[in-house]
PDB file of C-alpha atoms and ligand atoms in Angstrom:
ATOM      1  CA  MET A   1       0.979 -13.730 -14.594  1.00 37.00           C
ATOM      2  CA  PRO A   2       0.626 -16.546 -12.086  1.00 38.00           C
ATOM      3  CA  THR A   3      -2.306 -16.105  -9.788  1.00 41.00           C
ATOM      4  CA  ASN A   4      -2.503 -19.710  -8.725  1.00 41.00           C
ATOM      5  CA  ASN A   5       0.511 -19.720  -6.422  1.00 44.00           C
ATOM      6  CA  HIS A   6      -1.134 -17.812  -3.624  1.00 43.00           C
ATOM      7  CA  PRO A   7      -3.088 -19.396  -0.814  1.00 41.00           C
ATOM      8  CA  HIS A   8      -6.828 -19.313  -0.968  1.00 43.00           C
ATOM      9  CA  PRO A   9      -8.216 -17.652   2.163  1.00 37.00           C
ATOM     10  CA  SER A  10      -9.719 -20.951   3.268  1.00 39.00           C
ATOM     11  CA  GLU A  11      -6.137 -22.190   3.666  1.00 40.00           C
ATOM     12  CA  VAL A  12      -5.186 -19.360   5.969  1.00 39.00           C
ATOM     13  CA  THR A  13      -8.443 -18.792   7.822  1.00 37.00           C
ATOM     14  CA  PRO A  14      -9.435 -20.953  10.736  1.00 37.00           C
ATOM     15  CA  GLU A  15     -12.563 -22.931   9.985  1.00 36.00           C
ATOM     16  CA  SER A  16     -14.336 -21.456  12.997  1.00 36.00           C
ATOM     17  CA  ILE A  17     -14.244 -17.969  11.500  1.00 36.00           C
ATOM     18  CA  TYR A  18     -15.934 -19.213   8.344  1.00 29.00           C
ATOM     19  CA  MET A  19     -18.544 -21.068  10.347  1.00 32.00           C
ATOM     20  CA  ASN A  20     -19.260 -18.134  12.592  1.00 36.00           C
ATOM     21  CA  ARG A  21     -19.552 -15.301  10.096  1.00 34.00           C
ATOM     22  CA  ARG A  22     -22.639 -13.788  11.664  1.00 29.00           C
ATOM     23  CA  SER A  23     -20.924 -12.859  14.860  1.00 30.00           C
ATOM     24  CA  PHE A  24     -17.810 -11.401  13.291  1.00 33.00           C
ATOM     25  CA  ILE A  25     -18.610  -7.828  14.085  1.00 27.00           C
ATOM     26  CA  ARG A  26     -18.374  -8.530  17.779  1.00 27.00           C
ATOM     27  CA  ARG A  27     -15.272 -10.666  17.518  1.00 30.00           C
ATOM     28  CA  ALA A  28     -12.021  -9.184  18.757  1.00 30.00           C
ATOM     29  CA  SER A  29      -9.187 -10.102  16.453  1.00 32.00           C
ATOM     30  CA  VAL A  30      -6.080 -11.843  17.636  1.00 30.00           C
ATOM     31  CA  ALA A  31      -3.033  -9.796  18.526  1.00 31.00           C
ATOM     32  CA  SER A  32      -0.925  -9.141  15.474  1.00 34.00           C
ATOM     33  CA  ILE A  33       2.722  -9.444  14.615  1.00 31.00           C
ATOM     34  CA  GLY A  34       5.107  -6.754  15.660  1.00 34.00           C
ATOM     35  CA  GLY A  35       2.438  -4.195  16.458  1.00 36.00           C
ATOM     36  CA  SER A  36       1.575  -2.630  19.751  1.00 38.00           C
ATOM     37  CA  LEU A  37      -1.978  -1.976  20.746  1.00 38.00           C
ATOM     38  CA  ILE A  38      -2.880   1.672  20.745  1.00 37.00           C
ATOM     39  CA  ALA A  39      -5.543   3.035  22.958  1.00 34.00           C
ATOM     40  CA  GLY A  40      -5.867   6.788  22.814  1.00 32.00           C
ATOM     41  CA  GLY A  41      -2.482   8.378  22.994  1.00 34.00           C
ATOM     42  CA  VAL A  42      -0.108   5.520  23.671  1.00 34.00           C
ATOM     43  CA  TRP A  43       1.809   6.977  20.761  1.00 37.00           C
ATOM     44  CA  ALA A  44       3.821   9.027  23.244  1.00 35.00           C
ATOM     45  CA  ARG A  45       5.493   5.875  24.508  1.00 36.00           C
ATOM     46  CA  HIS A  46       7.212   5.439  21.170  1.00 39.00           C
ATOM     47  CA  LYS A  47       8.152   8.989  20.539  1.00 40.00           C
ATOM     48  CA  ASN A  48      11.791   8.592  21.453  1.00 40.00           C
ATOM     49  CA  ALA A  49      12.195   5.075  20.187  1.00 40.00           C
ATOM     50  CA  PRO A  50      10.943   4.970  16.629  1.00 44.00           C
ATOM     51  CA  ARG A  51      10.470   1.429  15.460  1.00 50.00           C
ATOM     52  CA  VAL A  52      10.060   0.777  11.781  1.00 55.00           C
ATOM     53  CA  GLU A  53       8.846  -2.579  10.583  1.00 57.00           C
ATOM     54  CA  GLY A  54      11.996  -4.322   9.421  1.00 51.00           C
ATOM     55  CA  THR A  55      14.562  -1.728  10.533  1.00 52.00           C
ATOM     56  CA  SER A  56      15.217   0.451  13.520  1.00 52.00           C
ATOM     57  CA  ASP A  57      17.311   3.325  12.240  1.00 67.00           C
ATOM     58  CA  ASP A  58      14.688   5.419  10.460  1.00 85.00           C
ATOM     59  CA  GLU A  59      13.634   8.797  11.823  1.00 92.00           C
ATOM     60  CA  LEU A  60       9.948   9.593  11.748  1.00 96.00           C
ATOM     61  CA  THR A  61       8.741  12.141   9.226  1.00 97.00           C
ATOM     62  CA  PRO A  62       7.211  15.018  11.210  1.00 97.00           C
ATOM     63  CA  TRP A  63       3.424  15.334  11.563  1.00 98.00           C
ATOM     64  CA  GLU A  64       3.448  18.597   9.596  1.00 97.00           C
ATOM     65  CA  THR A  65       4.988  16.871   6.568  1.00 98.00           C
ATOM     66  CA  VAL A  66       2.862  13.713   6.774  1.00 98.00           C
ATOM     67  CA  THR A  67      -0.318  15.799   6.919  1.00 98.00           C
ATOM     68  CA  GLY A  68       0.789  18.756   4.787  1.00 98.00           C
ATOM     69  CA  TYR A  69       2.557  17.192   1.778  1.00 98.00           C
ATOM     70  CA  ASN A  70      -0.027  14.927   0.191  1.00 98.00           C
ATOM     71  CA  ASN A  71      -1.256  13.319  -2.972  1.00 98.00           C
ATOM     72  CA  PHE A  72      -5.066  13.298  -3.045  1.00 98.00           C
ATOM     73  CA  TYR A  73      -6.081  14.481  -6.500  1.00 98.00           C
ATOM     74  CA  GLU A  74      -9.750  14.707  -5.520  1.00 98.00           C
ATOM     75  CA  PHE A  75      -8.666  17.806  -3.584  1.00 98.00           C
ATOM     76  CA  GLY A  76      -6.185  19.189  -6.128  1.00 98.00           C
ATOM     77  CA  THR A  77      -2.928  18.164  -7.738  1.00 98.00           C
ATOM     78  CA  GLY A  78      -0.544  20.329  -5.674  1.00 98.00           C
ATOM     79  CA  LYS A  79       1.081  18.739  -2.610  1.00 98.00           C
ATOM     80  CA  GLY A  80      -0.400  21.429  -0.365  1.00 98.00           C
ATOM     81  CA  ASP A  81      -3.879  21.347  -1.933  1.00 98.00           C
ATOM     82  CA  PRO A  82      -5.365  18.393   0.008  1.00 98.00           C
ATOM     83  CA  LYS A  83      -4.628  19.960   3.381  1.00 98.00           C
ATOM     84  CA  GLU A  84      -6.116  23.231   2.256  1.00 98.00           C
ATOM     85  CA  ASN A  85      -9.152  21.873   0.407  1.00 98.00           C
ATOM     86  CA  ALA A  86     -10.149  18.827   2.465  1.00 98.00           C
ATOM     87  CA  GLN A  87     -10.690  20.445   5.829  1.00 97.00           C
ATOM     88  CA  ASP A  88     -14.500  20.451   5.572  1.00 97.00           C
ATOM     89  CA  PHE A  89     -14.665  16.975   4.070  1.00 98.00           C
ATOM     90  CA  LYS A  90     -17.502  15.097   5.781  1.00 98.00           C
ATOM     91  CA  THR A  91     -16.437  11.653   6.984  1.00 98.00           C
ATOM     92  CA  ASP A  92     -19.177  10.977   9.526  1.00 97.00           C
ATOM     93  CA  PRO A  93     -21.487   9.192   8.873  1.00 98.00           C
ATOM     94  CA  TRP A  94     -19.535   6.932   6.503  1.00 98.00           C
ATOM     95  CA  SER A  95     -20.520   3.649   4.953  1.00 98.00           C
ATOM     96  CA  ILE A  96     -18.671   0.987   3.008  1.00 98.00           C
ATOM     97  CA  GLU A  97     -20.298  -1.361   0.522  1.00 98.00           C
ATOM     98  CA  VAL A  98     -18.900  -4.883   0.439  1.00 98.00           C
ATOM     99  CA  SER A  99     -19.702  -6.811  -2.748  1.00 98.00           C
ATOM    100  CA  GLY A 100     -18.596  -9.438  -5.247  1.00 98.00           C
ATOM    101  CA  GLU A 101     -17.154 -12.834  -4.409  1.00 98.00           C
ATOM    102  CA  VAL A 102     -17.768 -12.684  -0.669  1.00 98.00           C
ATOM    103  CA  SER A 103     -20.284 -14.051   1.800  1.00 95.00           C
ATOM    104  CA  GLU A 104     -20.905 -10.833   3.795  1.00 93.00           C
ATOM    105  CA  LYS A 105     -22.309  -8.822   0.904  1.00 96.00           C
ATOM    106  CA  ARG A 106     -23.867  -5.656   2.288  1.00 97.00           C
ATOM    107  CA  THR A 107     -23.256  -2.054   3.272  1.00 98.00           C
ATOM    108  CA  PHE A 108     -21.585  -1.492   6.624  1.00 98.00           C
ATOM    109  CA  SER A 109     -21.341   1.675   8.602  1.00 98.00           C
ATOM    110  CA  PHE A 110     -17.719   2.608   9.280  1.00 98.00           C
ATOM    111  CA  GLU A 111     -18.227   1.727  12.945  1.00 97.00           C
ATOM    112  CA  GLU A 112     -19.666  -1.712  12.151  1.00 97.00           C
ATOM    113  CA  LEU A 113     -16.844  -2.498   9.790  1.00 96.00           C
ATOM    114  CA  VAL A 114     -14.030  -1.693  12.202  1.00 95.00           C
ATOM    115  CA  ASP A 115     -15.716  -2.860  15.394  1.00 94.00           C
ATOM    116  CA  GLY A 116     -13.828  -5.698  17.019  1.00 94.00           C
ATOM    117  CA  LEU A 117     -10.706  -5.259  14.904  1.00 96.00           C
ATOM    118  CA  THR A 118      -7.517  -4.569  16.804  1.00 95.00           C
ATOM    119  CA  VAL A 119      -6.121  -1.162  15.999  1.00 96.00           C
ATOM    120  CA  GLU A 120      -2.375  -1.054  16.404  1.00 96.00           C
ATOM    121  CA  GLU A 121       0.461   1.261  15.557  1.00 96.00           C
ATOM    122  CA  ARG A 122       2.709   0.413  12.628  1.00 96.00           C
ATOM    123  CA  ILE A 123       5.652   2.583  11.665  1.00 96.00           C
ATOM    124  CA  TYR A 124       6.109   2.103   7.942  1.00 97.00           C
ATOM    125  CA  ARG A 125       8.486   3.391   5.314  1.00 97.00           C
ATOM    126  CA  MET A 126       6.390   4.904   2.538  1.00 98.00           C
ATOM    127  CA  ARG A 127       7.732   5.384  -0.979  1.00 98.00           C
ATOM    128  CA  CYS A 128       6.055   7.530  -3.595  1.00 97.00           C
ATOM    129  CA  VAL A 129       6.498   6.718  -7.272  1.00 96.00           C
ATOM    130  CA  GLU A 130       7.704  10.302  -7.737  1.00 96.00           C
ATOM    131  CA  GLY A 131      10.895   9.529  -5.826  1.00 97.00           C
ATOM    132  CA  TRP A 132      10.275  10.817  -2.326  1.00 98.00           C
ATOM    133  CA  SER A 133       9.680   8.819   0.801  1.00 98.00           C
ATOM    134  CA  MET A 134       8.483   9.201   4.383  1.00 98.00           C
ATOM    135  CA  VAL A 135       8.403   7.191   7.605  1.00 97.00           C
ATOM    136  CA  VAL A 136       4.933   7.259   9.069  1.00 97.00           C
ATOM    137  CA  PRO A 137       3.405   5.952  12.302  1.00 97.00           C
ATOM    138  CA  TRP A 138       0.054   4.722  11.017  1.00 97.00           C
ATOM    139  CA  ASN A 139      -2.730   3.402  13.212  1.00 97.00           C
ATOM    140  CA  GLY A 140      -4.821   0.679  11.717  1.00 97.00           C
ATOM    141  CA  PHE A 141      -5.713  -2.969  11.567  1.00 97.00           C
ATOM    142  CA  MET A 142      -4.629  -5.796   9.355  1.00 98.00           C
ATOM    143  CA  LEU A 143      -6.725  -5.984   6.190  1.00 98.00           C
ATOM    144  CA  LYS A 144      -6.368  -9.748   6.603  1.00 98.00           C
ATOM    145  CA  ASP A 145      -8.497  -9.666   9.757  1.00 98.00           C
ATOM    146  CA  LEU A 146     -11.271  -7.816   7.959  1.00 98.00           C
ATOM    147  CA  ILE A 147     -11.125 -10.133   4.946  1.00 98.00           C
ATOM    148  CA  GLU A 148     -11.340 -13.193   7.169  1.00 97.00           C
ATOM    149  CA  HIS A 149     -14.478 -11.765   8.725  1.00 96.00           C
ATOM    150  CA  LEU A 150     -16.040 -10.944   5.380  1.00 97.00           C
ATOM    151  CA  GLY A 151     -15.364 -14.398   3.970  1.00 97.00           C
ATOM    152  CA  PRO A 152     -14.305 -14.317   0.313  1.00 98.00           C
ATOM    153  CA  THR A 153     -15.661 -17.156  -1.817  1.00 98.00           C
ATOM    154  CA  GLU A 154     -13.511 -19.728  -3.619  1.00 98.00           C
ATOM    155  CA  ASP A 155     -13.633 -17.520  -6.716  1.00 98.00           C
ATOM    156  CA  ALA A 156     -12.158 -14.428  -5.062  1.00 98.00           C
ATOM    157  CA  ASN A 157      -8.672 -13.778  -6.448  1.00 98.00           C
ATOM    158  CA  TYR A 158      -8.508  -9.991  -6.086  1.00 98.00           C
ATOM    159  CA  VAL A 159      -9.913  -7.270  -3.901  1.00 98.00           C
ATOM    160  CA  GLU A 160     -10.757  -3.815  -5.204  1.00 98.00           C
ATOM    161  CA  PHE A 161     -11.077  -0.556  -3.250  1.00 99.00           C
ATOM    162  CA  THR A 162     -13.002   2.473  -4.455  1.00 99.00           C
ATOM    163  CA  THR A 163     -12.746   6.029  -3.148  1.00 99.00           C
ATOM    164  CA  LEU A 164     -15.821   8.194  -2.567  1.00 98.00           C
ATOM    165  CA  MET A 165     -17.235   9.911  -5.663  1.00 98.00           C
ATOM    166  CA  ASP A 166     -18.648  13.290  -4.662  1.00 98.00           C
ATOM    167  CA  ARG A 167     -18.050  16.227  -6.974  1.00 98.00           C
ATOM    168  CA  THR A 168     -19.503  18.724  -4.554  1.00 98.00           C
ATOM    169  CA  GLN A 169     -17.074  17.830  -1.786  1.00 98.00           C
ATOM    170  CA  MET A 170     -14.154  16.806  -3.971  1.00 98.00           C
ATOM    171  CA  PRO A 171     -13.483  19.628  -6.430  1.00 97.00           C
ATOM    172  CA  GLY A 172     -10.724  17.676  -8.188  1.00 98.00           C
ATOM    173  CA  GLN A 173     -13.323  15.240  -9.517  1.00 98.00           C
ATOM    174  CA  ASN A 174     -14.589  18.034 -11.765  1.00 98.00           C
ATOM    175  CA  SER A 175     -11.313  17.866 -13.648  1.00 97.00           C
ATOM    176  CA  PRO A 176     -10.411  15.045 -16.056  1.00 97.00           C
ATOM    177  CA  VAL A 177      -6.927  14.663 -14.573  1.00 97.00           C
ATOM    178  CA  LEU A 178      -7.807  11.044 -13.652  1.00 98.00           C
ATOM    179  CA  PRO A 179     -10.711   8.717 -14.453  1.00 98.00           C
ATOM    180  CA  TRP A 180     -12.967   8.952 -11.375  1.00 98.00           C
ATOM    181  CA  PRO A 181     -13.642   7.495  -8.909  1.00 98.00           C
ATOM    182  CA  TYR A 182     -10.147   6.462  -7.792  1.00 98.00           C
ATOM    183  CA  VAL A 183      -9.864   2.673  -7.753  1.00 98.00           C
ATOM    184  CA  GLU A 184      -7.058   0.453  -6.536  1.00 98.00           C
ATOM    185  CA  ALA A 185      -6.801  -3.302  -6.089  1.00 98.00           C
ATOM    186  CA  LEU A 186      -4.585  -6.055  -4.752  1.00 98.00           C
ATOM    187  CA  ARG A 187      -4.241  -9.729  -5.469  1.00 98.00           C
ATOM    188  CA  LEU A 188      -5.945 -11.524  -2.590  1.00 98.00           C
ATOM    189  CA  ASP A 189      -2.712 -12.948  -1.187  1.00 98.00           C
ATOM    190  CA  GLU A 190      -1.179  -9.444  -1.170  1.00 98.00           C
ATOM    191  CA  ALA A 191      -4.250  -8.176   0.666  1.00 98.00           C
ATOM    192  CA  MET A 192      -3.928 -11.044   3.164  1.00 98.00           C
ATOM    193  CA  HIS A 193      -0.276 -10.291   3.912  1.00 98.00           C
ATOM    194  CA  PRO A 194       0.085  -9.114   7.522  1.00 98.00           C
ATOM    195  CA  LEU A 195       1.946  -5.972   6.373  1.00 98.00           C
ATOM    196  CA  THR A 196      -1.136  -4.725   4.492  1.00 98.00           C
ATOM    197  CA  ILE A 197      -3.213  -2.518   6.740  1.00 98.00           C
ATOM    198  CA  MET A 198      -6.364  -0.455   6.691  1.00 98.00           C
ATOM    199  CA  VAL A 199      -5.526   2.863   8.270  1.00 98.00           C
ATOM    200  CA  THR A 200      -7.835   4.948  10.454  1.00 98.00           C
ATOM    201  CA  GLY A 201      -5.266   7.108  12.237  1.00 98.00           C
ATOM    202  CA  VAL A 202      -1.782   8.564  12.198  1.00 98.00           C
ATOM    203  CA  TYR A 203       0.497   9.624  15.063  1.00 97.00           C
ATOM    204  CA  GLY A 204      -2.139   8.217  17.438  1.00 97.00           C
ATOM    205  CA  LYS A 205      -4.767  10.682  16.191  1.00 97.00           C
ATOM    206  CA  LYS A 206      -7.791  10.280  13.948  1.00 97.00           C
ATOM    207  CA  LEU A 207      -6.755  10.251  10.293  1.00 98.00           C
ATOM    208  CA  PRO A 208      -6.940  13.794   8.876  1.00 98.00           C
ATOM    209  CA  PRO A 209      -9.053  14.200   5.729  1.00 98.00           C
ATOM    210  CA  GLN A 210      -6.027  14.953   3.542  1.00 98.00           C
ATOM    211  CA  ASN A 211      -4.575  11.526   4.442  1.00 98.00           C
ATOM    212  CA  GLY A 212      -7.725   9.656   3.417  1.00 98.00           C
ATOM    213  CA  ALA A 213     -10.146   9.815   6.355  1.00 98.00           C
ATOM    214  CA  PRO A 214     -11.920   7.941   7.645  1.00 98.00           C
ATOM    215  CA  ILE A 215     -10.292   4.822   6.189  1.00 98.00           C
ATOM    216  CA  ARG A 216      -7.577   4.133   3.613  1.00 98.00           C
ATOM    217  CA  MET A 217      -5.272   1.341   2.623  1.00 98.00           C
ATOM    218  CA  ILE A 218      -1.497   1.125   3.128  1.00 98.00           C
ATOM    219  CA  VAL A 219       0.712  -1.422   1.377  1.00 98.00           C
ATOM    220  CA  PRO A 220       4.240  -0.458   2.436  1.00 98.00           C
ATOM    221  CA  TRP A 221       6.193  -2.495  -0.121  1.00 98.00           C
ATOM    222  CA  LYS A 222       4.375  -0.799  -3.006  1.00 98.00           C
ATOM    223  CA  TYR A 223       4.488   2.724  -4.418  1.00 98.00           C
ATOM    224  CA  GLY A 224       2.133   5.034  -2.577  1.00 98.00           C
ATOM    225  CA  PHE A 225      -0.507   5.252  -5.287  1.00 98.00           C
ATOM    226  CA  LYS A 226      -1.739   1.759  -4.344  1.00 98.00           C
ATOM    227  CA  GLY A 227      -2.951   3.184  -1.018  1.00 98.00           C
ATOM    228  CA  ALA A 228      -6.470   4.271  -1.950  1.00 98.00           C
ATOM    229  CA  LYS A 229      -7.961   6.889   0.352  1.00 99.00           C
ATOM    230  CA  SER A 230     -11.457   7.510   1.754  1.00 99.00           C
ATOM    231  CA  ILE A 231     -12.714   4.075   0.752  1.00 99.00           C
ATOM    232  CA  VAL A 232     -16.451   3.508   0.238  1.00 99.00           C
ATOM    233  CA  LYS A 233     -16.436   0.185  -1.632  1.00 98.00           C
ATOM    234  CA  ILE A 234     -14.621  -3.103  -1.179  1.00 98.00           C
ATOM    235  CA  ARG A 235     -15.270  -5.648  -3.930  1.00 98.00           C
ATOM    236  CA  PHE A 236     -13.896  -9.174  -4.256  1.00 98.00           C
ATOM    237  CA  THR A 237     -13.346 -10.324  -7.832  1.00 98.00           C
ATOM    238  CA  LYS A 238     -12.280 -13.309  -9.851  1.00 98.00           C
ATOM    239  CA  ARG A 239     -10.391 -11.275 -12.450  1.00 98.00           C
ATOM    240  CA  GLN A 240      -7.830  -8.529 -12.021  1.00 98.00           C
ATOM    241  CA  PRO A 241      -9.725  -5.239 -11.612  1.00 98.00           C
ATOM    242  CA  ARG A 242      -8.934  -2.120 -13.581  1.00 98.00           C
ATOM    243  CA  THR A 243      -7.089   0.404 -11.476  1.00 98.00           C
ATOM    244  CA  THR A 244      -6.985   4.166 -11.883  1.00 98.00           C
ATOM    245  CA  TRP A 245      -3.343   4.973 -12.569  1.00 98.00           C
ATOM    246  CA  ASN A 246      -2.850   1.855 -14.634  1.00 97.00           C
ATOM    247  CA  GLU A 247      -5.851   2.825 -16.728  1.00 97.00           C
ATOM    248  CA  ALA A 248      -4.717   6.461 -17.029  1.00 97.00           C
ATOM    249  CA  ILE A 249      -1.085   5.765 -18.036  1.00 97.00           C
ATOM    250  CA  PRO A 250      -0.500   1.994 -18.395  1.00 96.00           C
ATOM    251  CA  ARG A 251       3.089   2.324 -19.598  1.00 94.00           C
ATOM    252  CA  GLU A 252       4.075   4.192 -16.452  1.00 95.00           C
ATOM    253  CA  TYR A 253       1.941   2.621 -13.726  1.00 96.00           C
ATOM    254  CA  GLY A 254       1.443  -1.120 -13.486  1.00 96.00           C
ATOM    255  CA  PHE A 255      -0.982  -3.158 -11.441  1.00 98.00           C
ATOM    256  CA  TYR A 256       1.696  -4.457  -9.066  1.00 98.00           C
ATOM    257  CA  ALA A 257       3.649  -1.240  -8.381  1.00 98.00           C
ATOM    258  CA  ASN A 258       6.115  -2.990  -6.093  1.00 98.00           C
ATOM    259  CA  VAL A 259       8.967  -0.704  -5.081  1.00 98.00           C
ATOM    260  CA  ASN A 260      11.796  -1.889  -7.303  1.00 97.00           C
ATOM    261  CA  PRO A 261      15.051   0.052  -7.756  1.00 97.00           C
ATOM    262  CA  GLU A 262      15.840  -2.034 -10.837  1.00 96.00           C
ATOM    263  CA  VAL A 263      12.710  -1.161 -12.774  1.00 94.00           C
ATOM    264  CA  ASP A 264      12.705   2.491 -13.734  1.00 94.00           C
ATOM    265  CA  HIS A 265       9.667   4.590 -14.385  1.00 95.00           C
ATOM    266  CA  PRO A 266       9.816   5.432 -18.133  1.00 94.00           C
ATOM    267  CA  ARG A 267      10.605   9.061 -17.289  1.00 94.00           C
ATOM    268  CA  TRP A 268      12.911   8.703 -14.279  1.00 94.00           C
ATOM    269  CA  SER A 269      15.078   6.291 -12.305  1.00 96.00           C
ATOM    270  CA  GLN A 270      13.672   4.471  -9.287  1.00 97.00           C
ATOM    271  CA  ALA A 271      17.126   3.546  -7.937  1.00 97.00           C
ATOM    272  CA  SER A 272      17.192   6.227  -5.259  1.00 97.00           C
ATOM    273  CA  GLU A 273      14.806   8.301  -3.231  1.00 97.00           C
ATOM    274  CA  ARG A 274      14.725  11.461  -1.169  1.00 97.00           C
ATOM    275  CA  ARG A 275      13.438  10.958   2.336  1.00 97.00           C
ATOM    276  CA  LEU A 276      11.463  14.126   3.037  1.00 97.00           C
ATOM    277  CA  GLY A 277      13.482  16.250   5.441  1.00 94.00           C
ATOM    278  CA  GLU A 278      16.833  14.830   4.347  1.00 94.00           C
ATOM    279  CA  PHE A 279      19.276  16.463   1.977  1.00 94.00           C
ATOM    280  CA  PHE A 280      21.046  13.506   0.385  1.00 95.00           C
ATOM    281  CA  ARG A 281      19.252  10.879  -1.619  1.00 96.00           C
ATOM    282  CA  ARG A 282      19.407   7.313  -0.397  1.00 95.00           C
ATOM    283  CA  ASP A 283      19.342   4.037  -2.294  1.00 97.00           C
ATOM    284  CA  SER A 284      15.882   2.602  -2.753  1.00 97.00           C
ATOM    285  CA  LEU A 285      15.381  -0.951  -1.559  1.00 97.00           C
ATOM    286  CA  MET A 286      13.660  -3.844  -3.301  1.00 98.00           C
ATOM    287  CA  PHE A 287      10.111  -4.090  -1.924  1.00 98.00           C
ATOM    288  CA  ASN A 288      10.931  -0.901  -0.004  1.00 98.00           C
ATOM    289  CA  GLY A 289      13.026  -3.131   2.285  1.00 97.00           C
ATOM    290  CA  TYR A 290      10.147  -5.457   3.206  1.00 98.00           C
ATOM    291  CA  ASP A 291      11.894  -8.627   2.051  1.00 97.00           C
ATOM    292  CA  GLU A 292       9.312 -10.873   3.645  1.00 97.00           C
ATOM    293  CA  VAL A 293       6.909 -10.228   0.769  1.00 98.00           C
ATOM    294  CA  ALA A 294       9.292 -11.662  -1.859  1.00 98.00           C
ATOM    295  CA  PRO A 295       7.627 -15.127  -1.814  1.00 98.00           C
ATOM    296  CA  LEU A 296       4.401 -13.518  -3.091  1.00 98.00           C
ATOM    297  CA  TYR A 297       6.143 -12.885  -6.402  1.00 98.00           C
ATOM    298  CA  GLU A 298       8.186 -16.034  -6.809  1.00 97.00           C
ATOM    299  CA  GLY A 299       8.459 -17.013 -10.446  1.00 96.00           C
ATOM    300  CA  MET A 300       7.119 -13.693 -11.714  1.00 96.00           C
ATOM    301  CA  ASP A 301       9.056 -11.415 -14.049  1.00 96.00           C
ATOM    302  CA  LEU A 302       8.905  -8.178 -12.077  1.00 96.00           C
ATOM    303  CA  SER A 303      10.133  -6.052 -14.953  1.00 93.00           C
ATOM    304  CA  ARG A 304       7.055  -7.112 -16.916  1.00 93.00           C
ATOM    305  CA  ASN A 305       4.728  -7.135 -13.901  1.00 95.00           C
ATOM    306  CA  TYR A 306       5.756  -3.647 -12.760  1.00 95.00           C
TER     307      TYR A 306
HETATM  308  N1  MTE B   1      -6.232   7.972  -3.109  1.00 66.46           N
HETATM  309  C1  MTE B   1      -7.101   8.758  -3.752  1.00 66.46           C
HETATM  310  N2  MTE B   1      -8.401   8.526  -3.614  1.00 66.46           N
HETATM  311  N3  MTE B   1      -6.694   9.793  -4.548  1.00 66.46           N
HETATM  312  C2  MTE B   1      -5.360  10.058  -4.748  1.00 66.46           C
HETATM  313  O1  MTE B   1      -5.029  10.992  -5.495  1.00 66.46           O
HETATM  314  N4  MTE B   1      -3.052   9.422  -4.237  1.00 66.46           N
HETATM  315  C3  MTE B   1      -2.197   8.248  -3.975  1.00 66.46           C
HETATM  316  C4  MTE B   1      -2.560   7.572  -2.661  1.00 66.46           C
HETATM  317  N5  MTE B   1      -4.008   7.425  -2.547  1.00 66.46           N
HETATM  318  C5  MTE B   1      -4.398   9.234  -4.084  1.00 66.46           C
HETATM  319  C6  MTE B   1      -4.883   8.202  -3.229  1.00 66.46           C
HETATM  320  C7  MTE B   1      -0.785   8.609  -3.985  1.00 66.46           C
HETATM  321  S1  MTE B   1      -0.101   8.948  -5.513  1.00 66.46           S
HETATM  322  C8  MTE B   1      -0.016   8.611  -2.849  1.00 66.46           C
HETATM  323  S2  MTE B   1       1.677   8.839  -2.931  1.00 66.46           S
HETATM  324  C9  MTE B   1      -0.647   8.422  -1.519  1.00 66.46           C
HETATM  325  O2  MTE B   1      -2.052   8.339  -1.587  1.00 66.46           O
HETATM  326  C10 MTE B   1      -0.284   9.597  -0.622  1.00 66.46           C
HETATM  327  O3  MTE B   1      -0.753   9.372   0.679  1.00 66.46           O
HETATM  328  P1  MTE B   1      -0.469  10.478   1.805  1.00 66.46           P
HETATM  329  O4  MTE B   1      -0.921  11.788   1.271  1.00 66.46           O
HETATM  330  O5  MTE B   1      -1.240  10.051   3.024  1.00 66.46           O
HETATM  331  O6  MTE B   1       1.013  10.455   2.068  1.00 66.46           O
END
């Protein structure tokens, strides 16, 4: 698997940001591609004109479905369990430990970590490995902006995200259904892609606990399991980290998990999907339709790197 064809962050980060690490928390990030700034409830402006990154003809999945049909095994394995079981989940105060191959190695409060980062609205197509999909108006900031502030070292090739481990609050962690805590990771160039966002809200509102409050990851060209929820650790690594689903069932869930209609899951086809709320299935698209990420995988055999 080639890991040497992606840019090192020093190639994509202005020198001044590296030199001025100390003041990053105060720094407002530059405006981002294709996103509109949200402040409070600007969501309403877009209500009648849904705009999906890359297309314009997708209807939004209703709030009730986005926040009521969830995968969050820490709160149960049924799609309705997270909404029911996560309501008292405590997300304030929240802290995030940053470690590994990075210059800003310390624990941040949630507020410190997100301060100065531009929160915008991104309407993304989401595709679950189980064959259903949604269109969701997430609110968040580019992971790239955060990574530039944190300053990975020359040896950082991957970034790993770990969900909270708390058996008292997360009853699902008492069951061996997955190895806990939930861990996901990206290659650094995937994490630096402007489509990769850290999400703190949905539909212009604070992220509900069942969707991964207070902060989760979204990588829209990958199957949904890559989007780790309720993140408490961000670690930069030289080698490819172990990830939860890959560790649990390696034959079925790879590290890359790019949406790919040509590579079937061993137990079912990935060629089509059912958009929640629609009756007919629709064809699934390579990279979930986000063609701009294709250069990240140039030269890779995607049937082997599934
Ligand atoms: N993160 C944690 N910590 N635990 C989980 O069980 N499920 C993943 C992902 N992130 C999961 C998780 C899966 S399989 C999917 S499809 C998405 O979250 C679902 O996100 P949503 O409920 O916000 O749609």
